[in-house]
Amino acid sequence: MEQRGSGARDGTEQAWRALGGDPALTARISYGGPSGLLPARLPVMELARATVAVCALAAAELAARRDGGPVPAVRVDDGAVATAFLSERRLRIDGRAPASFAPLSRFWRTADGWVRTHANYPHHRARLLRALDLPATAGVPEAGAALAGRRAEEVEETVHAAGGLAVAARSPEEWAAHPQGVAVAAHPLLTLEALDGPGTPGAGAPPRLLPPTAGGVTLPAAGLRVLDLTRVIAGPVATRTLALLGADVLRIDAPQLPESQDAHSDTGFGKRSTALDLGSRTGRAAFEELLADADVVVTGYRPGALDRFGLTPEALVARRPGLVVARLSAWGDDGPWAGRRGFDSLVQVATGIAVVEAGPGSGNAPGSGGGARPDGTPGALPAQALDHGTGYLLAAAVLRALTERTRTGGSFLATLALARTARWLTHGLAPADPADGDAGHDPAPHLRETDSPLGRLRHALPPVTFDGSPATWATPPGHLSADAPVWR
């Protein structure tokens, strides 16, 4: 493959350093593929390329640790990366495009600016309408009229108080001065740490050696068991990647919470899916049986939301010494918004990304050449890059922790947040080249058709590749919550 310039390596080296990896290993990565993909004013393609690169390198490192050989060469193809970062848009189910944003999930003009709401889930829609004093049957015209006379930050707080989701559009400078922006800026891109405090039972677990991988395809996570308590995109992308690499991934959903089958049809490759009510005695008992043999637990809920079920990192490793715990949230673990719900689209709006992407050079403005939106509507990234990028970073953190566990033993905790990834995009990566536009990329080489219990799927192939890596997942996605809560 051709080599990208130094800018391509800079983002990878930053992310690999955050993961605690050996800096010399980044020389094992080569870059290639078409240029000018995921065009935006911000360095979206650099973020996408770097997050996939470190994920693939972490997988290759674990494979080398298991097999006792050199770290396999890693290949990063921009075409494959860009296609994967749009996987939910590329998906077709018997020729049907999956459901996208609901009508009330959009930008709205307010009396003093703009606000974005998220109402894809029925309960979020109901809470939004209740906060606006609108009937359950209200649609876009009624909501638009109710919002037009209110201030954006007033809407933000009123909807939040009702349990819904609405975020005022801020500039990068406004977010930097906001208490949550200050809290996010105080943290690195991610943290990966050993849970080795004197008050942490299970921290002294011995090294857990892994047998060599077997077969013609290298599966560095083969034999490992992952409990997946995540939803939507970022967390499921991480666990989808671990499944690609051979892990037995079991997704667990609460039966009372609605979830999109279409979303799972994109991120459920290689996994199984079950439902457990952790508030019930039987559900809790089933979870504890699974935990007793788990290697990894990945959670994607608001900080503190799962604590009442005994799912704090400290409580988990006390019951399962040597466990790797990976936590993902929207806004981070501290600050006034730590306990708020959030999605990629809302984090873009709060952190100033939407304001930046409304200007000239945005890949999302009307017309293929970019440019400012005529009505002043804030913009958006060309992909849900915070979700996808954080997902690959999350998988990389798990893989690095598993490698370290074979050397040092102990338990590990990885902590990531969409808002941290957003700050890296806006402040950490080299600026995008404004002349680097869409080269008319054809995604066809990076798509495949697969039969599944859901029908014929057209889907993106995995972008995580290294010498000997699998070309695709071992199994297609199935129906949500259709599997028994047992390990294979």
Short mmCIF file of C-alpha atoms in Angstrom, two decimals:
data_model
loop_
_atom_site.label_atom_id
_atom_site.label_comp_id
_atom_site.label_asym_id
_atom_site.label_seq_id
_atom_site.Cartn_x
_atom_site.Cartn_y
_atom_site.Cartn_z
CA MET A 1 0.00 0.00 0.00
CA GLU A 2 1.06 3.55 -0.52
CA GLN A 3 2.17 5.57 2.49
CA ARG A 4 0.24 8.63 3.61
CA GLY A 5 2.11 11.72 4.73
CA SER A 6 3.18 12.50 8.29
CA GLY A 7 -0.28 13.87 9.09
CA ALA A 8 -1.76 10.37 8.75
CA ARG A 9 0.64 9.03 11.34
CA ASP A 10 0.24 11.92 13.77
CA GLY A 11 -3.32 11.05 14.75
CA THR A 12 -2.45 7.36 15.00
CA GLU A 13 0.53 8.09 17.21
CA GLN A 14 -1.56 10.31 19.48
CA ALA A 15 -4.21 7.62 19.93
CA TRP A 16 -1.66 4.84 20.36
CA ARG A 17 0.13 6.91 23.02
CA ALA A 18 -3.18 7.39 24.86
CA LEU A 19 -3.61 3.61 24.81
CA GLY A 20 -0.17 3.12 26.38
CA GLY A 21 1.19 1.21 23.39
CA ASP A 22 4.83 0.78 22.39
CA PRO A 23 5.53 3.76 20.07
CA ALA A 24 7.78 1.62 17.85
CA LEU A 25 4.84 -0.57 16.82
CA THR A 26 3.18 2.18 14.78
CA ALA A 27 5.85 1.53 12.13
CA ARG A 28 3.95 -1.69 11.41
CA ILE A 29 1.06 0.33 9.91
CA SER A 30 0.77 1.22 6.23
CA TYR A 31 -1.88 3.48 4.72
CA GLY A 32 -3.52 3.62 1.34
CA GLY A 33 -6.74 3.87 -0.61
CA PRO A 34 -8.48 6.81 -2.25
CA SER A 35 -8.04 10.31 -0.87
CA GLY A 36 -10.55 13.04 -0.11
CA LEU A 37 -13.11 10.89 1.72
CA LEU A 38 -15.43 12.03 4.52
CA PRO A 39 -14.88 15.68 3.52
CA ALA A 40 -15.42 18.25 6.25
CA ARG A 41 -13.92 21.39 7.69
CA LEU A 42 -12.67 19.33 10.63
CA PRO A 43 -10.20 16.41 10.21
CA VAL A 44 -12.84 13.68 10.17
CA MET A 45 -10.94 11.34 7.87
CA GLU A 46 -7.86 11.63 10.04
CA LEU A 47 -9.90 10.71 13.10
CA ALA A 48 -11.46 7.76 11.29
CA ARG A 49 -8.14 6.53 9.93
CA ALA A 50 -6.34 6.85 13.25
CA THR A 51 -8.99 5.09 15.33
CA VAL A 52 -9.17 2.14 12.96
CA ALA A 53 -5.37 2.01 12.75
CA VAL A 54 -4.85 1.73 16.50
CA CYS A 55 -7.64 -0.82 16.79
CA ALA A 56 -6.02 -3.00 14.14
CA LEU A 57 -2.60 -2.54 15.73
CA ALA A 58 -3.93 -3.52 19.16
CA ALA A 59 -5.44 -6.64 17.60
CA ALA A 60 -2.17 -7.48 15.86
CA GLU A 61 -0.24 -6.92 19.09
CA LEU A 62 -2.49 -9.33 20.99
CA ALA A 63 -2.14 -11.91 18.21
CA ALA A 64 1.66 -11.65 18.44
CA ARG A 65 1.49 -12.00 22.21
CA ARG A 66 -0.55 -15.17 21.89
CA ASP A 67 1.45 -16.73 19.07
CA GLY A 68 4.93 -15.65 20.12
CA GLY A 69 5.83 -14.12 16.76
CA PRO A 70 6.34 -10.62 15.41
CA VAL A 71 3.46 -8.17 15.32
CA PRO A 72 1.64 -8.69 12.00
CA ALA A 73 1.69 -5.84 9.52
CA VAL A 74 -1.39 -3.60 9.67
CA ARG A 75 -3.05 -2.14 6.57
CA VAL A 76 -5.40 0.83 6.69
CA ASP A 77 -7.41 1.53 3.53
CA ASP A 78 -9.22 4.86 3.53
CA GLY A 79 -11.96 3.47 1.29
CA ALA A 80 -12.71 0.66 3.74
CA VAL A 81 -12.56 3.06 6.68
CA ALA A 82 -14.92 5.61 5.12
CA THR A 83 -17.38 2.87 4.13
CA ALA A 84 -17.36 1.41 7.65
CA PHE A 85 -17.90 4.84 9.23
CA LEU A 86 -21.10 5.03 7.16
CA SER A 87 -22.09 1.43 7.82
CA GLU A 88 -25.58 2.24 9.11
CA ARG A 89 -26.25 4.25 5.92
CA ARG A 90 -24.79 1.60 3.61
CA LEU A 91 -26.87 -1.20 5.14
CA ARG A 92 -29.72 -2.70 3.12
CA ILE A 93 -32.12 -5.34 4.42
CA ASP A 94 -33.72 -7.15 1.48
CA GLY A 95 -33.06 -3.95 -0.46
CA ARG A 96 -34.64 -1.70 2.18
CA ALA A 97 -32.71 1.15 3.76
CA PRO A 98 -32.90 1.08 7.57
CA ALA A 99 -34.88 3.64 9.51
CA SER A 100 -32.95 6.85 10.11
CA PHE A 101 -33.63 9.91 12.24
CA ALA A 102 -37.23 10.37 13.35
CA PRO A 103 -39.08 13.53 12.25
CA LEU A 104 -38.64 15.20 15.64
CA SER A 105 -34.88 14.44 15.70
CA ARG A 106 -33.60 17.57 13.97
CA PHE A 107 -32.46 21.18 14.24
CA TRP A 108 -35.01 23.82 15.25
CA ARG A 109 -34.74 27.58 15.08
CA THR A 110 -35.36 29.23 18.45
CA ALA A 111 -35.78 32.85 19.50
CA ASP A 112 -32.03 33.30 19.94
CA GLY A 113 -30.36 30.53 17.92
CA TRP A 114 -30.71 26.84 17.27
CA VAL A 115 -31.41 23.69 19.22
CA ARG A 116 -31.19 20.03 18.22
CA THR A 117 -33.47 17.37 19.61
CA HIS A 118 -33.24 13.59 19.62
CA ALA A 119 -36.52 11.69 19.60
CA ASN A 120 -35.78 8.41 17.83
CA TYR A 121 -37.02 6.34 20.78
CA PRO A 122 -40.74 6.55 21.60
CA HIS A 123 -40.14 7.47 25.25
CA HIS A 124 -37.79 10.29 24.26
CA ARG A 125 -40.37 11.61 21.80
CA ALA A 126 -43.05 11.52 24.48
CA ARG A 127 -40.86 13.40 26.95
CA LEU A 128 -39.94 16.04 24.38
CA LEU A 129 -43.57 16.74 23.55
CA ARG A 130 -44.53 16.82 27.22
CA ALA A 131 -41.75 19.34 27.93
CA LEU A 132 -43.15 21.54 25.14
CA ASP A 133 -46.72 21.21 26.46
CA LEU A 134 -47.77 19.50 23.24
CA PRO A 135 -50.11 16.53 22.75
CA ALA A 136 -48.73 13.11 21.91
CA THR A 137 -50.05 13.51 18.35
CA ALA A 138 -48.06 16.70 17.66
CA GLY A 139 -45.66 16.76 14.72
CA VAL A 140 -43.03 19.02 13.20
CA PRO A 141 -45.25 22.11 12.61
CA GLU A 142 -46.50 22.15 16.19
CA ALA A 143 -43.06 21.54 17.68
CA GLY A 144 -41.50 24.18 15.46
CA ALA A 145 -44.06 26.77 16.56
CA ALA A 146 -43.53 25.91 20.23
CA LEU A 147 -39.77 26.21 19.95
CA ALA A 148 -39.62 29.37 17.86
CA GLY A 149 -40.50 31.66 20.74
CA ARG A 150 -38.17 30.11 23.32
CA ARG A 151 -34.48 30.57 24.04
CA ALA A 152 -32.26 27.63 23.06
CA GLU A 153 -30.77 27.11 26.51
CA GLU A 154 -34.21 27.33 28.12
CA VAL A 155 -35.37 24.54 25.79
CA GLU A 156 -32.25 22.53 26.64
CA GLU A 157 -32.95 22.66 30.37
CA THR A 158 -36.72 22.23 30.15
CA VAL A 159 -36.47 19.14 27.95
CA HIS A 160 -33.67 17.68 30.10
CA ALA A 161 -35.78 18.15 33.23
CA ALA A 162 -38.53 16.14 31.53
CA GLY A 163 -36.12 13.31 30.73
CA GLY A 164 -35.85 14.18 27.04
CA LEU A 165 -32.95 15.23 24.84
CA ALA A 166 -32.33 18.71 23.46
CA VAL A 167 -29.05 20.60 23.15
CA ALA A 168 -28.47 24.24 22.24
CA ALA A 169 -26.04 24.86 19.39
CA ARG A 170 -22.86 26.42 20.75
CA SER A 171 -19.70 27.69 19.16
CA PRO A 172 -16.39 26.03 20.12
CA GLU A 173 -15.61 29.08 22.26
CA GLU A 174 -18.94 28.86 24.07
CA TRP A 175 -18.40 25.17 24.76
CA ALA A 176 -14.88 25.83 26.05
CA ALA A 177 -16.36 28.23 28.62
CA HIS A 178 -19.25 25.93 29.56
CA PRO A 179 -18.71 23.99 32.83
CA GLN A 180 -19.07 20.67 31.01
CA GLY A 181 -16.62 21.78 28.33
CA VAL A 182 -14.16 22.69 31.08
CA ALA A 183 -14.64 19.28 32.71
CA VAL A 184 -14.07 17.44 29.42
CA ALA A 185 -10.95 19.48 28.62
CA ALA A 186 -9.37 18.37 31.90
CA HIS A 187 -9.20 14.76 30.67
CA PRO A 188 -7.14 12.97 28.00
CA LEU A 189 -8.69 11.34 24.95
CA LEU A 190 -9.18 8.14 26.94
CA THR A 191 -7.87 6.45 30.05
CA LEU A 192 -6.73 2.86 30.39
CA GLU A 193 -5.69 1.96 33.90
CA ALA A 194 -5.10 -1.00 36.13
CA LEU A 195 -7.58 -1.35 38.96
CA ASP A 196 -4.80 -1.96 41.43
CA GLY A 197 -5.78 0.16 44.40
CA PRO A 198 -5.48 -1.39 47.88
CA GLY A 199 -9.25 -1.24 48.28
CA THR A 200 -9.99 -2.97 44.98
CA PRO A 201 -10.57 -6.72 45.47
CA GLY A 202 -9.50 -8.69 42.43
CA ALA A 203 -6.76 -6.26 41.49
CA GLY A 204 -4.09 -8.81 42.28
CA ALA A 205 -5.34 -11.44 39.84
CA PRO A 206 -2.45 -13.36 38.28
CA PRO A 207 -1.51 -12.99 34.61
CA ARG A 208 -4.02 -14.74 32.41
CA LEU A 209 -2.09 -16.37 29.60
CA LEU A 210 -3.93 -17.08 26.38
CA PRO A 211 -3.26 -20.09 24.15
CA PRO A 212 -1.95 -19.58 20.61
CA THR A 213 -4.55 -18.82 17.98
CA ALA A 214 -5.47 -21.79 15.83
CA GLY A 215 -6.43 -22.16 12.20
CA GLY A 216 -5.58 -20.31 9.03
CA VAL A 217 -7.26 -17.05 10.10
CA THR A 218 -5.75 -15.14 13.01
CA LEU A 219 -8.37 -14.43 15.69
CA PRO A 220 -6.60 -12.65 18.55
CA ALA A 221 -9.75 -12.56 20.73
CA ALA A 222 -10.64 -16.23 20.21
CA GLY A 223 -11.77 -17.91 23.43
CA LEU A 224 -12.55 -14.62 25.17
CA ARG A 225 -16.01 -13.83 26.47
CA VAL A 226 -17.52 -10.35 26.32
CA LEU A 227 -20.67 -9.06 28.00
CA ASP A 228 -22.01 -6.24 25.85
CA LEU A 229 -24.24 -3.79 27.75
CA THR A 230 -24.25 -1.08 25.09
CA ARG A 231 -26.75 0.47 22.68
CA VAL A 232 -27.04 2.57 19.51
CA ILE A 233 -23.67 2.86 17.65
CA ALA A 234 -20.44 3.52 19.56
CA GLY A 235 -20.49 0.63 22.03
CA PRO A 236 -21.97 -1.84 19.56
CA VAL A 237 -19.26 -0.92 17.00
CA ALA A 238 -16.64 -1.79 19.63
CA THR A 239 -18.18 -5.13 20.47
CA ARG A 240 -18.86 -5.89 16.80
CA THR A 241 -15.12 -5.49 16.28
CA LEU A 242 -14.28 -7.79 19.18
CA ALA A 243 -16.66 -10.37 17.67
CA LEU A 244 -14.87 -10.04 14.33
CA LEU A 245 -11.63 -10.91 16.12
CA GLY A 246 -13.04 -14.11 17.59
CA ALA A 247 -14.61 -13.12 20.90
CA ASP A 248 -17.86 -14.68 22.08
CA VAL A 249 -19.92 -11.49 22.44
CA LEU A 250 -23.28 -11.63 24.17
CA ARG A 251 -25.33 -8.47 24.05
CA ILE A 252 -27.65 -7.88 26.99
CA ASP A 253 -30.63 -5.53 26.77
CA ALA A 254 -33.24 -4.62 29.35
CA PRO A 255 -36.57 -6.05 28.15
CA GLN A 256 -38.40 -2.85 29.12
CA LEU A 257 -36.22 -0.55 26.97
CA PRO A 258 -37.04 -0.22 23.24
CA GLU A 259 -34.22 -0.76 20.79
CA SER A 260 -33.98 -0.58 17.03
CA GLN A 261 -33.73 -3.87 15.19
CA ASP A 262 -32.37 -1.95 12.20
CA ALA A 263 -29.51 -0.60 14.33
CA HIS A 264 -28.71 -4.10 15.55
CA SER A 265 -28.81 -5.35 11.97
CA ASP A 266 -25.80 -3.10 11.37
CA THR A 267 -23.86 -3.64 14.59
CA GLY A 268 -24.91 -7.18 15.55
CA PHE A 269 -22.53 -9.07 13.25
CA GLY A 270 -20.74 -11.90 15.02
CA LYS A 271 -22.74 -11.47 18.24
CA ARG A 272 -25.64 -13.07 20.02
CA SER A 273 -28.34 -11.07 21.77
CA THR A 274 -30.38 -11.72 24.89
CA ALA A 275 -32.64 -9.80 27.28
CA LEU A 276 -32.21 -9.78 31.07
CA ASP A 277 -34.07 -7.76 33.65
CA LEU A 278 -31.27 -7.02 36.10
CA GLY A 279 -33.83 -5.75 38.58
CA SER A 280 -35.34 -9.22 38.90
CA ARG A 281 -33.93 -12.10 40.90
CA THR A 282 -33.81 -14.46 37.93
CA GLY A 283 -32.27 -11.87 35.62
CA ARG A 284 -29.63 -10.96 38.17
CA ALA A 285 -28.79 -14.62 38.79
CA ALA A 286 -28.38 -15.26 35.06
CA PHE A 287 -26.09 -12.23 34.76
CA GLU A 288 -23.93 -13.42 37.67
CA GLU A 289 -23.51 -16.83 36.02
CA LEU A 290 -22.33 -15.11 32.84
CA LEU A 291 -20.02 -12.77 34.74
CA ALA A 292 -18.32 -15.69 36.46
CA ASP A 293 -16.80 -16.73 33.12
CA ALA A 294 -16.47 -13.35 31.43
CA ASP A 295 -13.22 -11.71 30.37
CA VAL A 296 -14.65 -8.32 29.43
CA VAL A 297 -17.67 -6.21 30.37
CA VAL A 298 -18.48 -3.23 28.14
CA THR A 299 -21.08 -0.68 29.26
CA GLY A 300 -22.54 2.26 27.35
CA TYR A 301 -24.98 3.84 29.76
CA ARG A 302 -24.86 7.13 31.67
CA PRO A 303 -22.38 7.16 34.56
CA GLY A 304 -24.10 5.72 37.60
CA ALA A 305 -27.08 4.32 35.69
CA LEU A 306 -26.03 0.70 36.32
CA ASP A 307 -24.58 1.13 39.80
CA ARG A 308 -27.72 -0.13 41.55
CA PHE A 309 -27.21 -3.47 39.84
CA GLY A 310 -23.71 -3.87 41.27
CA LEU A 311 -22.05 -2.95 37.98
CA THR A 312 -19.49 -0.39 39.13
CA PRO A 313 -16.00 -1.37 37.93
CA GLU A 314 -14.89 -2.05 41.51
CA ALA A 315 -17.89 -4.27 42.24
CA LEU A 316 -17.45 -6.19 39.01
CA VAL A 317 -13.77 -6.98 39.53
CA ALA A 318 -14.45 -7.94 43.13
CA ARG A 319 -16.73 -10.69 41.82
CA ARG A 320 -14.60 -11.50 38.77
CA PRO A 321 -10.88 -10.82 39.42
CA GLY A 322 -8.90 -10.18 36.25
CA LEU A 323 -11.86 -8.63 34.44
CA VAL A 324 -11.44 -5.89 31.82
CA VAL A 325 -14.15 -3.24 32.23
CA ALA A 326 -14.71 -0.71 29.44
CA ARG A 327 -17.07 2.23 30.00
CA LEU A 328 -18.48 4.60 27.42
CA SER A 329 -20.66 7.67 27.97
CA ALA A 330 -21.69 10.76 26.04
CA TRP A 331 -20.38 13.59 28.24
CA GLY A 332 -17.81 11.95 30.54
CA ASP A 333 -17.72 10.89 34.16
CA ASP A 334 -17.68 14.31 35.80
CA GLY A 335 -19.02 17.82 35.28
CA PRO A 336 -22.64 19.01 35.48
CA TRP A 337 -23.68 17.00 32.43
CA ALA A 338 -22.08 13.71 33.47
CA GLY A 339 -25.45 12.15 34.24
CA ARG A 340 -27.19 13.40 31.09
CA ARG A 341 -28.19 11.29 28.16
CA GLY A 342 -26.51 12.04 24.87
CA PHE A 343 -25.97 10.89 21.31
CA ASP A 344 -23.37 11.66 18.64
CA SER A 345 -25.60 14.25 16.94
CA LEU A 346 -26.15 16.12 20.22
CA VAL A 347 -22.48 16.07 21.20
CA GLN A 348 -21.64 17.59 17.82
CA VAL A 349 -24.09 20.42 18.54
CA ALA A 350 -22.94 21.13 22.09
CA THR A 351 -19.19 21.11 21.39
CA GLY A 352 -19.24 23.56 18.47
CA ILE A 353 -18.78 21.00 15.72
CA ALA A 354 -22.17 21.81 14.19
CA VAL A 355 -21.34 25.52 14.07
CA VAL A 356 -17.97 24.85 12.44
CA GLU A 357 -19.48 22.48 9.89
CA ALA A 358 -22.10 25.05 8.85
CA GLY A 359 -19.40 27.17 7.24
CA PRO A 360 -17.75 26.99 3.81
CA GLY A 361 -15.95 23.73 3.11
CA SER A 362 -18.33 21.51 5.02
CA GLY A 363 -19.05 18.23 3.31
CA ASN A 364 -22.63 18.37 4.55
CA ALA A 365 -23.72 21.70 3.18
CA PRO A 366 -26.04 21.66 0.16
CA GLY A 367 -24.31 20.73 -3.06
CA SER A 368 -21.30 18.50 -3.56
CA GLY A 369 -18.87 21.38 -3.32
CA GLY A 370 -19.78 22.34 0.23
CA GLY A 371 -20.53 25.84 1.42
CA ALA A 372 -22.61 27.58 4.05
CA ARG A 373 -26.26 26.59 4.46
CA PRO A 374 -28.49 29.35 3.09
CA ASP A 375 -30.83 29.40 6.11
CA GLY A 376 -28.04 29.34 8.68
CA THR A 377 -28.87 25.87 9.96
CA PRO A 378 -25.92 24.33 11.83
CA GLY A 379 -24.08 21.60 10.00
CA ALA A 380 -23.04 18.05 10.80
CA LEU A 381 -20.10 15.75 10.19
CA PRO A 382 -20.27 13.56 7.06
CA ALA A 383 -20.61 10.51 9.31
CA GLN A 384 -21.48 9.84 12.92
CA ALA A 385 -17.75 9.93 13.41
CA LEU A 386 -17.78 10.47 17.16
CA ASP A 387 -19.74 7.23 17.55
CA HIS A 388 -17.69 5.16 15.15
CA GLY A 389 -14.33 6.61 16.17
CA THR A 390 -15.01 6.14 19.86
CA GLY A 391 -16.18 2.61 19.13
CA TYR A 392 -12.89 1.64 17.51
CA LEU A 393 -10.95 3.34 20.32
CA LEU A 394 -13.02 1.39 22.85
CA ALA A 395 -12.23 -1.90 21.12
CA ALA A 396 -8.55 -0.92 20.96
CA ALA A 397 -8.52 -0.18 24.69
CA VAL A 398 -10.03 -3.60 25.47
CA LEU A 399 -7.47 -5.35 23.25
CA ARG A 400 -4.57 -3.45 24.82
CA ALA A 401 -5.86 -4.29 28.30
CA LEU A 402 -6.05 -7.97 27.36
CA THR A 403 -2.45 -7.85 26.15
CA GLU A 404 -1.30 -6.16 29.36
CA ARG A 405 -3.24 -8.66 31.45
CA THR A 406 -1.17 -11.49 29.98
CA ARG A 407 1.97 -9.73 31.25
CA THR A 408 0.99 -8.19 34.57
CA GLY A 409 -2.26 -9.78 35.63
CA GLY A 410 -4.76 -7.65 37.48
CA SER A 411 -7.97 -6.01 36.36
CA PHE A 412 -8.31 -3.07 33.98
CA LEU A 413 -10.64 -0.15 33.39
CA ALA A 414 -10.98 1.78 30.12
CA THR A 415 -12.99 5.02 30.14
CA LEU A 416 -14.09 6.89 27.01
CA ALA A 417 -16.66 9.55 26.14
CA LEU A 418 -18.04 10.97 22.92
CA ALA A 419 -17.29 14.47 24.21
CA ARG A 420 -13.62 13.57 24.70
CA THR A 421 -13.43 12.28 21.16
CA ALA A 422 -15.09 15.51 19.99
CA ARG A 423 -12.43 17.57 21.77
CA TRP A 424 -9.70 15.52 20.09
CA LEU A 425 -11.30 16.23 16.73
CA THR A 426 -11.53 19.97 17.36
CA HIS A 427 -8.29 20.53 19.31
CA GLY A 428 -5.97 17.54 18.99
CA LEU A 429 -5.78 16.56 15.32
CA ALA A 430 -4.12 18.50 12.52
CA PRO A 431 -6.62 20.72 10.65
CA ALA A 432 -8.26 19.27 7.57
CA ASP A 433 -7.03 20.34 4.16
CA PRO A 434 -9.84 22.54 2.80
CA ALA A 435 -8.89 21.53 -0.74
CA ASP A 436 -9.26 17.84 0.06
CA GLY A 437 -12.79 17.17 -1.23
CA ASP A 438 -14.77 14.07 -2.01
CA ALA A 439 -13.02 12.10 -4.74
CA GLY A 440 -16.23 10.33 -5.84
CA HIS A 441 -15.52 7.22 -3.80
CA ASP A 442 -17.21 3.99 -4.88
CA PRO A 443 -17.93 1.92 -1.74
CA ALA A 444 -18.75 -1.26 -3.68
CA PRO A 445 -15.39 -2.99 -3.06
CA HIS A 446 -15.97 -2.64 0.67
CA LEU A 447 -19.54 -3.95 0.72
CA ARG A 448 -20.78 -7.53 0.80
CA GLU A 449 -24.12 -9.32 0.61
CA THR A 450 -24.90 -11.90 3.29
CA ASP A 451 -27.92 -14.04 4.06
CA SER A 452 -29.21 -13.72 7.61
CA PRO A 453 -32.27 -14.51 9.75
CA LEU A 454 -33.34 -10.93 8.96
CA GLY A 455 -33.14 -11.36 5.18
CA ARG A 456 -30.50 -10.58 2.60
CA LEU A 457 -28.12 -7.96 3.99
CA ARG A 458 -25.84 -5.62 2.11
CA HIS A 459 -23.32 -4.40 4.64
CA ALA A 460 -19.93 -2.77 5.06
CA LEU A 461 -16.92 -5.01 5.50
CA PRO A 462 -14.72 -4.52 8.56
CA PRO A 463 -11.91 -1.95 8.12
CA VAL A 464 -9.72 -3.56 10.81
CA THR A 465 -7.15 -5.56 8.85
CA PHE A 466 -3.71 -7.04 9.47
CA ASP A 467 -1.79 -9.99 8.07
CA GLY A 468 -3.96 -13.05 8.65
CA SER A 469 -7.01 -11.15 9.87
CA PRO A 470 -10.56 -12.32 9.09
CA ALA A 471 -12.19 -10.81 6.02
CA THR A 472 -15.63 -10.64 7.64
CA TRP A 473 -17.63 -11.87 10.61
CA ALA A 474 -18.29 -15.53 11.29
CA THR A 475 -22.03 -15.03 11.67
CA PRO A 476 -24.61 -12.44 10.54
CA PRO A 477 -26.78 -10.51 12.99
CA GLY A 478 -29.97 -12.11 14.22
CA HIS A 479 -33.08 -10.89 15.96
CA LEU A 480 -32.67 -8.79 19.07
CA SER A 481 -32.98 -10.69 22.35
CA ALA A 482 -33.50 -14.01 20.55
CA ASP A 483 -30.68 -15.94 22.22
CA ALA A 484 -30.39 -17.71 25.55
CA PRO A 485 -28.24 -16.04 28.24
CA VAL A 486 -25.46 -18.62 28.05
CA TRP A 487 -21.95 -18.70 26.68
CA ARG A 488 -21.19 -20.74 23.59
#
